[in-house]
PDB file of C-alpha atoms and ligand atoms in Angstrom:
ATOM      1  CA  MET A1471     -44.916-148.593 118.722  1.00 46.00           C
ATOM      2  CA  ILE A1472     -48.646-148.009 119.215  1.00 47.00           C
ATOM      3  CA  THR A1473     -49.467-147.905 122.887  1.00 51.00           C
ATOM      4  CA  ARG A1474     -52.705-149.348 124.193  1.00 52.00           C
ATOM      5  CA  ARG A1475     -53.934-145.845 124.975  1.00 53.00           C
ATOM      6  CA  GLY A1476     -52.944-144.606 121.499  1.00 50.00           C
ATOM      7  CA  PHE A1477     -54.805-147.497 119.902  1.00 49.00           C
ATOM      8  CA  VAL A1478     -57.977-146.829 121.889  1.00 48.00           C
ATOM      9  CA  LEU A1479     -57.885-143.118 120.996  1.00 51.00           C
ATOM     10  CA  ALA A1480     -57.410-143.923 117.300  1.00 49.00           C
ATOM     11  CA  ALA A1481     -60.376-146.302 117.402  1.00 49.00           C
ATOM     12  CA  ALA A1482     -62.537-143.712 119.196  1.00 53.00           C
ATOM     13  CA  ALA A1483     -61.705-141.067 116.587  1.00 60.00           C
ATOM     14  CA  GLY A1484     -62.989-143.353 113.817  1.00 81.00           C
ATOM     15  CA  ALA A1485     -61.818-143.391 110.224  1.00 90.00           C
ATOM     16  CA  ALA A1486     -61.638-140.558 107.694  1.00 93.00           C
ATOM     17  CA  ALA A1487     -61.564-140.866 103.908  1.00 95.00           C
ATOM     18  CA  ALA A1488     -61.547-138.437 100.981  1.00 95.00           C
ATOM     19  CA  LYS A1489     -64.491-138.802  98.581  1.00 95.00           C
ATOM     20  CA  ASN A1490     -65.143-137.157  95.239  1.00 95.00           C
ATOM     21  CA  TYR A1491     -68.446-137.194  93.336  1.00 95.00           C
ATOM     22  CA  SER A1492     -68.367-135.419  89.957  1.00 90.00           C
ATOM     23  CA  GLY A1493     -65.650-133.101  91.282  1.00 89.00           C
ATOM     24  CA  ILE A1494     -67.464-132.288  94.547  1.00 94.00           C
ATOM     25  CA  ARG A1495     -65.130-133.231  97.380  1.00 96.00           C
ATOM     26  CA  PHE A1496     -66.177-134.585 100.768  1.00 97.00           C
ATOM     27  CA  ARG A1497     -64.426-135.812 103.879  1.00 97.00           C
ATOM     28  CA  GLN A1498     -66.145-138.985 105.051  1.00 97.00           C
ATOM     29  CA  LEU A1499     -66.028-139.816 108.745  1.00 97.00           C
ATOM     30  CA  SER A1500     -67.002-143.256 110.061  1.00 95.00           C
ATOM     31  CA  HIS A1501     -67.439-144.061 113.721  1.00 95.00           C
ATOM     32  CA  GLY A1502     -68.610-147.398 115.113  1.00 94.00           C
ATOM     33  CA  LYS A1503     -71.616-149.267 113.777  1.00 93.00           C
ATOM     34  CA  SER A1504     -74.946-147.493 113.267  1.00 96.00           C
ATOM     35  CA  SER A1505     -77.546-146.938 110.550  1.00 97.00           C
ATOM     36  CA  ARG A1506     -77.311-143.170 111.183  1.00 98.00           C
ATOM     37  CA  ARG A1507     -76.058-141.096 108.236  1.00 98.00           C
ATOM     38  CA  TYR A1508     -75.113-137.398 108.348  1.00 98.00           C
ATOM     39  CA  LEU A1509     -74.354-134.740 105.766  1.00 98.00           C
ATOM     40  CA  TRP A1510     -72.976-131.199 105.708  1.00 98.00           C
ATOM     41  CA  ILE A1511     -73.355-129.776 102.194  1.00 98.00           C
ATOM     42  CA  HIS A1512     -73.001-125.955 102.320  1.00 97.00           C
ATOM     43  CA  GLY A1513     -69.338-125.028 102.921  1.00 97.00           C
ATOM     44  CA  ASP A1514     -70.139-121.482 104.126  1.00 97.00           C
ATOM     45  CA  GLU A1515     -72.360-122.861 106.924  1.00 97.00           C
ATOM     46  CA  THR A1516     -69.352-123.313 109.167  1.00 97.00           C
ATOM     47  CA  THR A1517     -71.235-123.754 112.445  1.00 98.00           C
ATOM     48  CA  ALA A1518     -72.980-126.848 111.057  1.00 98.00           C
ATOM     49  CA  GLY A1519     -69.658-128.259 109.803  1.00 98.00           C
ATOM     50  CA  SER A1520     -67.955-127.862 113.183  1.00 98.00           C
ATOM     51  CA  VAL A1521     -70.916-129.267 115.107  1.00 98.00           C
ATOM     52  CA  LEU A1522     -71.061-132.341 112.857  1.00 98.00           C
ATOM     53  CA  ALA A1523     -67.286-133.000 112.964  1.00 97.00           C
ATOM     54  CA  ALA A1524     -67.355-132.881 116.780  1.00 97.00           C
ATOM     55  CA  HIS A1525     -70.534-134.989 116.903  1.00 98.00           C
ATOM     56  CA  MET A1526     -68.859-137.808 114.956  1.00 97.00           C
ATOM     57  CA  LYS A1527     -66.244-138.227 117.700  1.00 96.00           C
ATOM     58  CA  ARG A1528     -68.968-139.200 120.180  1.00 96.00           C
ATOM     59  CA  PHE A1529     -71.786-140.768 118.122  1.00 97.00           C
ATOM     60  CA  ASN A1530     -71.804-143.704 115.707  1.00 97.00           C
ATOM     61  CA  GLY A1531     -72.578-143.600 112.008  1.00 98.00           C
ATOM     62  CA  LYS A1532     -71.182-142.233 108.765  1.00 98.00           C
ATOM     63  CA  ALA A1533     -70.892-138.560 107.849  1.00 98.00           C
ATOM     64  CA  TRP A1534     -70.033-136.677 104.661  1.00 98.00           C
ATOM     65  CA  LEU A1535     -68.582-133.167 105.118  1.00 98.00           C
ATOM     66  CA  VAL A1536     -68.236-131.010 102.025  1.00 98.00           C
ATOM     67  CA  GLN A1537     -64.747-129.676 101.340  1.00 97.00           C
ATOM     68  CA  SER A1538     -65.533-126.233  99.973  1.00 95.00           C
ATOM     69  CA  PRO A1539     -64.970-122.781 101.491  1.00 95.00           C
ATOM     70  CA  THR A1540     -68.025-121.467  99.646  1.00 96.00           C
ATOM     71  CA  ARG A1541     -71.714-122.304  99.459  1.00 96.00           C
ATOM     72  CA  VAL A1542     -71.611-122.788  95.697  1.00 97.00           C
ATOM     73  CA  ILE A1543     -69.573-125.420  93.885  1.00 95.00           C
ATOM     74  CA  LYS A1544     -67.751-124.659  90.655  1.00 91.00           C
ATOM     75  CA  THR A1545     -67.741-127.503  88.117  1.00 85.00           C
ATOM     76  CA  LEU A1546     -66.148-126.849  84.723  1.00 83.00           C
ATOM     77  CA  THR A1547     -66.854-123.109  84.325  1.00 88.00           C
ATOM     78  CA  LEU A1548     -70.209-122.798  86.092  1.00 97.00           C
ATOM     79  CA  GLN A1549     -71.371-122.378  89.678  1.00 97.00           C
ATOM     80  CA  PHE A1550     -74.276-124.128  91.368  1.00 97.00           C
ATOM     81  CA  ASP A1551     -75.775-124.712  94.798  1.00 97.00           C
ATOM     82  CA  PRO A1552     -75.041-128.356  95.737  1.00 97.00           C
ATOM     83  CA  ASN A1553     -78.431-128.592  97.436  1.00 97.00           C
ATOM     84  CA  ARG A1554     -80.051-128.123  94.023  1.00 97.00           C
ATOM     85  CA  MET A1555     -78.084-130.851  92.235  1.00 97.00           C
ATOM     86  CA  PHE A1556     -80.236-133.867  93.064  1.00 97.00           C
ATOM     87  CA  ASN A1557     -82.151-133.831  89.787  1.00 95.00           C
ATOM     88  CA  ASP A1558     -81.509-132.367  86.346  1.00 96.00           C
ATOM     89  CA  ASP A1559     -84.407-129.873  86.344  1.00 95.00           C
ATOM     90  CA  GLY A1560     -83.527-128.349  89.698  1.00 96.00           C
ATOM     91  CA  LEU A1561     -79.864-128.129  88.733  1.00 97.00           C
ATOM     92  CA  ASP A1562     -80.672-126.494  85.374  1.00 97.00           C
ATOM     93  CA  LYS A1563     -82.850-123.850  87.074  1.00 97.00           C
ATOM     94  CA  ASN A1564     -80.093-123.123  89.562  1.00 97.00           C
ATOM     95  CA  LEU A1565     -77.408-122.930  86.834  1.00 98.00           C
ATOM     96  CA  ARG A1566     -79.539-120.408  84.923  1.00 98.00           C
ATOM     97  CA  ARG A1567     -79.974-118.292  88.037  1.00 97.00           C
ATOM     98  CA  LEU A1568     -76.298-118.274  89.077  1.00 98.00           C
ATOM     99  CA  ASN A1569     -74.773-118.159  85.561  1.00 98.00           C
ATOM    100  CA  PRO A1570     -77.113-116.031  83.447  1.00 97.00           C
ATOM    101  CA  GLN A1571     -74.408-115.604  80.796  1.00 96.00           C
ATOM    102  CA  ALA A1572     -73.897-119.354  80.238  1.00 97.00           C
ATOM    103  CA  SER A1573     -74.999-121.101  77.059  1.00 97.00           C
ATOM    104  CA  GLN A1574     -77.318-124.086  77.009  1.00 96.00           C
ATOM    105  CA  ALA A1575     -74.372-126.253  75.899  1.00 97.00           C
ATOM    106  CA  GLU A1576     -72.313-125.193  78.923  1.00 96.00           C
ATOM    107  CA  ARG A1577     -75.212-125.970  81.267  1.00 97.00           C
ATOM    108  CA  ALA A1578     -75.827-129.325  79.599  1.00 97.00           C
ATOM    109  CA  GLN A1579     -72.186-130.287  80.109  1.00 96.00           C
ATOM    110  CA  VAL A1580     -72.338-129.525  83.860  1.00 96.00           C
ATOM    111  CA  ILE A1581     -75.660-131.377  84.161  1.00 97.00           C
ATOM    112  CA  ARG A1582     -74.124-134.471  82.527  1.00 97.00           C
ATOM    113  CA  THR A1583     -71.066-134.289  84.782  1.00 96.00           C
ATOM    114  CA  VAL A1584     -73.142-134.022  87.969  1.00 96.00           C
ATOM    115  CA  ALA A1585     -75.578-136.741  86.828  1.00 97.00           C
ATOM    116  CA  LYS A1586     -72.701-139.186  86.345  1.00 96.00           C
ATOM    117  CA  ASP A1587     -72.099-139.711  90.091  1.00 97.00           C
ATOM    118  CA  ARG A1588     -75.481-138.599  91.478  1.00 97.00           C
ATOM    119  CA  GLU A1589     -77.023-142.010  92.110  1.00 97.00           C
ATOM    120  CA  LYS A1590     -73.776-143.327  93.552  1.00 97.00           C
ATOM    121  CA  PHE A1591     -73.675-140.450  96.037  1.00 98.00           C
ATOM    122  CA  LEU A1592     -77.375-140.834  96.915  1.00 98.00           C
ATOM    123  CA  ALA A1593     -76.891-144.583  97.441  1.00 97.00           C
ATOM    124  CA  GLU A1594     -73.985-143.947  99.808  1.00 97.00           C
ATOM    125  CA  ILE A1595     -75.756-141.373 101.994  1.00 98.00           C
ATOM    126  CA  THR A1596     -79.070-143.296 102.065  1.00 98.00           C
ATOM    127  CA  PRO A1597     -79.231-145.075 105.438  1.00 98.00           C
ATOM    128  CA  PRO A1598     -79.545-148.870 105.461  1.00 97.00           C
ATOM    129  CA  GLY A1599     -82.899-150.341 106.518  1.00 95.00           C
ATOM    130  CA  ASP A1600     -85.065-147.775 108.266  1.00 95.00           C
ATOM    131  CA  GLY A1601     -82.099-145.665 109.405  1.00 98.00           C
ATOM    132  CA  LEU A1602     -82.099-141.883 109.607  1.00 98.00           C
ATOM    133  CA  LEU A1603     -80.248-139.295 107.494  1.00 98.00           C
ATOM    134  CA  ILE A1604     -79.597-136.022 109.360  1.00 98.00           C
ATOM    135  CA  VAL A1605     -78.473-132.987 107.326  1.00 98.00           C
ATOM    136  CA  LEU A1606     -77.118-129.920 109.121  1.00 98.00           C
ATOM    137  CA  HIS A1607     -77.642-126.399 107.787  1.00 98.00           C
ATOM    138  CA  ASN A1608     -77.267-122.815 109.025  1.00 98.00           C
ATOM    139  CA  ASN A1609     -79.168-119.783 107.873  1.00 96.00           C
ATOM    140  CA  ALA A1610     -77.951-116.206 107.809  1.00 88.00           C
ATOM    141  CA  ARG A1611     -80.230-114.423 105.364  1.00 75.00           C
ATOM    142  CA  GLY A1612     -83.597-114.578 107.076  1.00 86.00           C
ATOM    143  CA  TYR A1613     -84.636-118.073 105.979  1.00 93.00           C
ATOM    144  CA  SER A1614     -86.769-119.582 108.748  1.00 97.00           C
ATOM    145  CA  VAL A1615     -89.441-122.139 109.600  1.00 97.00           C
ATOM    146  CA  ASN A1616     -92.009-119.583 108.439  1.00 96.00           C
ATOM    147  CA  ASP A1617     -90.856-120.106 104.826  1.00 95.00           C
ATOM    148  CA  GLU A1618     -91.638-123.837 105.080  1.00 94.00           C
ATOM    149  CA  ILE A1619     -95.049-123.622 106.769  1.00 95.00           C
ATOM    150  CA  PRO A1620     -97.086-123.085 103.556  1.00 93.00           C
ATOM    151  CA  ILE A1621     -95.651-126.240 101.935  1.00 91.00           C
ATOM    152  CA  SER A1622     -95.732-128.475 105.038  1.00 94.00           C
ATOM    153  CA  ALA A1623     -98.257-131.166 105.975  1.00 95.00           C
ATOM    154  CA  ALA A1624     -97.919-130.417 109.709  1.00 97.00           C
ATOM    155  CA  VAL A1625     -96.262-127.746 111.841  1.00 98.00           C
ATOM    156  CA  SER A1626     -95.168-127.594 115.495  1.00 98.00           C
ATOM    157  CA  LEU A1627     -94.027-124.171 116.705  1.00 98.00           C
ATOM    158  CA  LYS A1628     -92.661-124.679 120.224  1.00 97.00           C
ATOM    159  CA  ALA A1629     -90.177-121.799 119.955  1.00 97.00           C
ATOM    160  CA  PRO A1630     -91.912-119.169 117.814  1.00 95.00           C
ATOM    161  CA  GLY A1631     -89.396-116.548 118.998  1.00 95.00           C
ATOM    162  CA  GLU A1632     -86.558-118.565 117.427  1.00 96.00           C
ATOM    163  CA  PRO A1633     -87.903-119.284 113.932  1.00 97.00           C
ATOM    164  CA  ASN A1634     -84.403-119.778 112.453  1.00 97.00           C
ATOM    165  CA  ASP A1635     -83.912-122.956 114.531  1.00 98.00           C
ATOM    166  CA  PHE A1636     -86.048-125.883 113.373  1.00 98.00           C
ATOM    167  CA  PHE A1637     -86.318-129.457 112.149  1.00 98.00           C
ATOM    168  CA  LEU A1638     -87.735-130.439 108.754  1.00 97.00           C
ATOM    169  CA  CYS A1639     -88.723-134.143 108.655  1.00 97.00           C
ATOM    170  CA  THR A1640     -90.014-136.479 105.972  1.00 95.00           C
ATOM    171  CA  ARG A1641     -91.435-139.176 108.300  1.00 96.00           C
ATOM    172  CA  ARG A1642     -94.564-138.591 110.377  1.00 97.00           C
ATOM    173  CA  SER A1643     -93.428-140.881 113.219  1.00 97.00           C
ATOM    174  CA  ASP A1644     -90.300-138.720 113.670  1.00 98.00           C
ATOM    175  CA  PHE A1645     -92.342-135.514 113.535  1.00 98.00           C
ATOM    176  CA  ASP A1646     -94.759-136.908 116.155  1.00 98.00           C
ATOM    177  CA  LYS A1647     -91.879-137.567 118.567  1.00 98.00           C
ATOM    178  CA  ILE A1648     -90.299-134.159 117.882  1.00 98.00           C
ATOM    179  CA  GLN A1649     -93.596-132.520 118.874  1.00 97.00           C
ATOM    180  CA  SER A1650     -92.714-133.461 122.464  1.00 96.00           C
ATOM    181  CA  SER A1651     -89.432-131.503 122.179  1.00 98.00           C
ATOM    182  CA  PRO A1652     -89.035-127.759 122.869  1.00 98.00           C
ATOM    183  CA  TYR A1653     -88.096-127.153 119.190  1.00 98.00           C
ATOM    184  CA  ASN A1654     -89.857-125.981 116.035  1.00 98.00           C
ATOM    185  CA  ALA A1655     -90.572-128.604 113.383  1.00 98.00           C
ATOM    186  CA  VAL A1656     -92.327-129.097 110.061  1.00 97.00           C
ATOM    187  CA  LEU A1657     -93.369-132.311 108.340  1.00 97.00           C
ATOM    188  CA  GLN A1658     -93.001-132.676 104.555  1.00 94.00           C
ATOM    189  CA  ASP A1659     -93.925-136.303 103.923  1.00 91.00           C
ATOM    190  CA  GLU A1660     -95.621-135.601 100.598  1.00 83.00           C
ATOM    191  CA  PRO A1661     -93.372-133.188  98.708  1.00 68.00           C
ATOM    192  CA  ARG A1662     -95.370-130.365  97.124  1.00 70.00           C
ATOM    193  CA  GLY A1663     -94.475-127.716  94.624  1.00 65.00           C
ATOM    194  CA  ASP A1664     -91.749-127.768  92.012  1.00 70.00           C
ATOM    195  CA  GLU A1665     -89.086-130.433  91.885  1.00 77.00           C
ATOM    196  CA  ASP A1666     -86.330-128.071  93.000  1.00 90.00           C
ATOM    197  CA  GLY A1667     -83.394-130.489  93.116  1.00 94.00           C
ATOM    198  CA  SER A1668     -83.051-130.254  96.904  1.00 94.00           C
ATOM    199  CA  LEU A1669     -82.099-133.277  98.976  1.00 95.00           C
ATOM    200  CA  SER A1670     -85.112-133.022 101.302  1.00 93.00           C
ATOM    201  CA  ARG A1671     -87.577-133.389  98.396  1.00 91.00           C
ATOM    202  CA  THR A1672     -85.496-136.104  96.742  1.00 93.00           C
ATOM    203  CA  MET A1673     -85.387-138.154  99.948  1.00 93.00           C
ATOM    204  CA  GLY A1674     -89.045-137.376 100.676  1.00 90.00           C
ATOM    205  CA  ARG A1675     -90.044-138.834  97.309  1.00 89.00           C
ATOM    206  CA  ARG A1676     -87.942-141.931  98.031  1.00 92.00           C
ATOM    207  CA  TYR A1677     -89.546-142.423 101.480  1.00 92.00           C
ATOM    208  CA  VAL A1678     -86.183-142.153 103.221  1.00 95.00           C
ATOM    209  CA  ARG A1679     -86.248-141.079 106.891  1.00 97.00           C
ATOM    210  CA  TYR A1680     -84.667-137.650 106.591  1.00 97.00           C
ATOM    211  CA  ILE A1681     -84.293-134.640 108.906  1.00 98.00           C
ATOM    212  CA  ASN A1682     -82.872-131.186 108.132  1.00 98.00           C
ATOM    213  CA  LEU A1683     -81.526-129.536 111.261  1.00 98.00           C
ATOM    214  CA  GLU A1684     -81.433-125.761 110.693  1.00 98.00           C
ATOM    215  CA  THR A1685     -80.102-123.150 113.088  1.00 98.00           C
ATOM    216  CA  ALA A1686     -78.971-119.567 112.671  1.00 97.00           C
ATOM    217  CA  ILE A1687     -75.256-119.413 111.855  1.00 97.00           C
ATOM    218  CA  GLY A1688     -73.104-119.078 114.980  1.00 97.00           C
ATOM    219  CA  ARG A1689     -75.565-120.896 117.241  1.00 97.00           C
ATOM    220  CA  ALA A1690     -73.350-123.937 117.785  1.00 98.00           C
ATOM    221  CA  ASP A1691     -74.661-124.649 121.300  1.00 98.00           C
ATOM    222  CA  LYS A1692     -78.242-124.756 120.027  1.00 98.00           C
ATOM    223  CA  GLN A1693     -77.375-126.942 117.037  1.00 98.00           C
ATOM    224  CA  ARG A1694     -75.421-129.363 119.279  1.00 98.00           C
ATOM    225  CA  GLU A1695     -78.344-129.499 121.725  1.00 98.00           C
ATOM    226  CA  MET A1696     -80.823-130.212 118.924  1.00 98.00           C
ATOM    227  CA  ILE A1697     -78.806-132.994 117.266  1.00 98.00           C
ATOM    228  CA  GLU A1698     -78.252-134.629 120.662  1.00 98.00           C
ATOM    229  CA  TRP A1699     -82.004-134.433 121.302  1.00 98.00           C
ATOM    230  CA  LEU A1700     -82.505-136.441 118.098  1.00 98.00           C
ATOM    231  CA  GLU A1701     -79.936-139.040 119.190  1.00 98.00           C
ATOM    232  CA  SER A1702     -81.631-139.496 122.572  1.00 98.00           C
ATOM    233  CA  ASN A1703     -85.221-139.544 121.372  1.00 98.00           C
ATOM    234  CA  LEU A1704     -85.440-141.045 117.880  1.00 98.00           C
ATOM    235  CA  PRO A1705     -84.840-144.692 116.978  1.00 96.00           C
TER     236      PRO A1705
HETATM  237 ZN1   ZN B2999     -77.611-124.932 103.858  1.00 69.18          ZN
END
């Protein structure tokens, strides 16, 4: 028998489903009704994964959490970074870098496999209407807001002593609001440079409202604080 209390708790926890796109596995969490969408894509960025899983118990929307213990995904015999899989050119460059021994035929087979479900996956994580997609990352190897400044249309450095913690947005109205926050942010509303296969550039080119939330790995309190700032201050 399901007690009233048990039923309420089950409803509050939302629903979970297993998803698979070209062999890349995700756990999808749904909670309530909202146009918010969330993604965790690098399996080794464990702080971001934990923060997002906990977030989805309290906030409404749909989230996709990658089911991989490693940053790279192995499809067929080759490895690639899933944040370089969003177009064929970016994926091919990444396959060459991570699998220098692979033949062109092997790369072409992986590219075809990934391309098969790519648009389906992008359609699912694209928010309805003018909703917002928030993607959580952690950095451990020195990557920081300083790397993004040269290719950004606008920059707000409110915490220059914490360059590893920052937002990257594709919509100027979001960037303008974030400028009133105590956090670092860059705006990339007109993607520049090579098509690298990353999700931020793909969504930028499609005019989707998109925000990367980056913090140093291990800084769960900071990442939680920053995502909650977005929930309280952005439409
Ligand atoms: Zn990442």
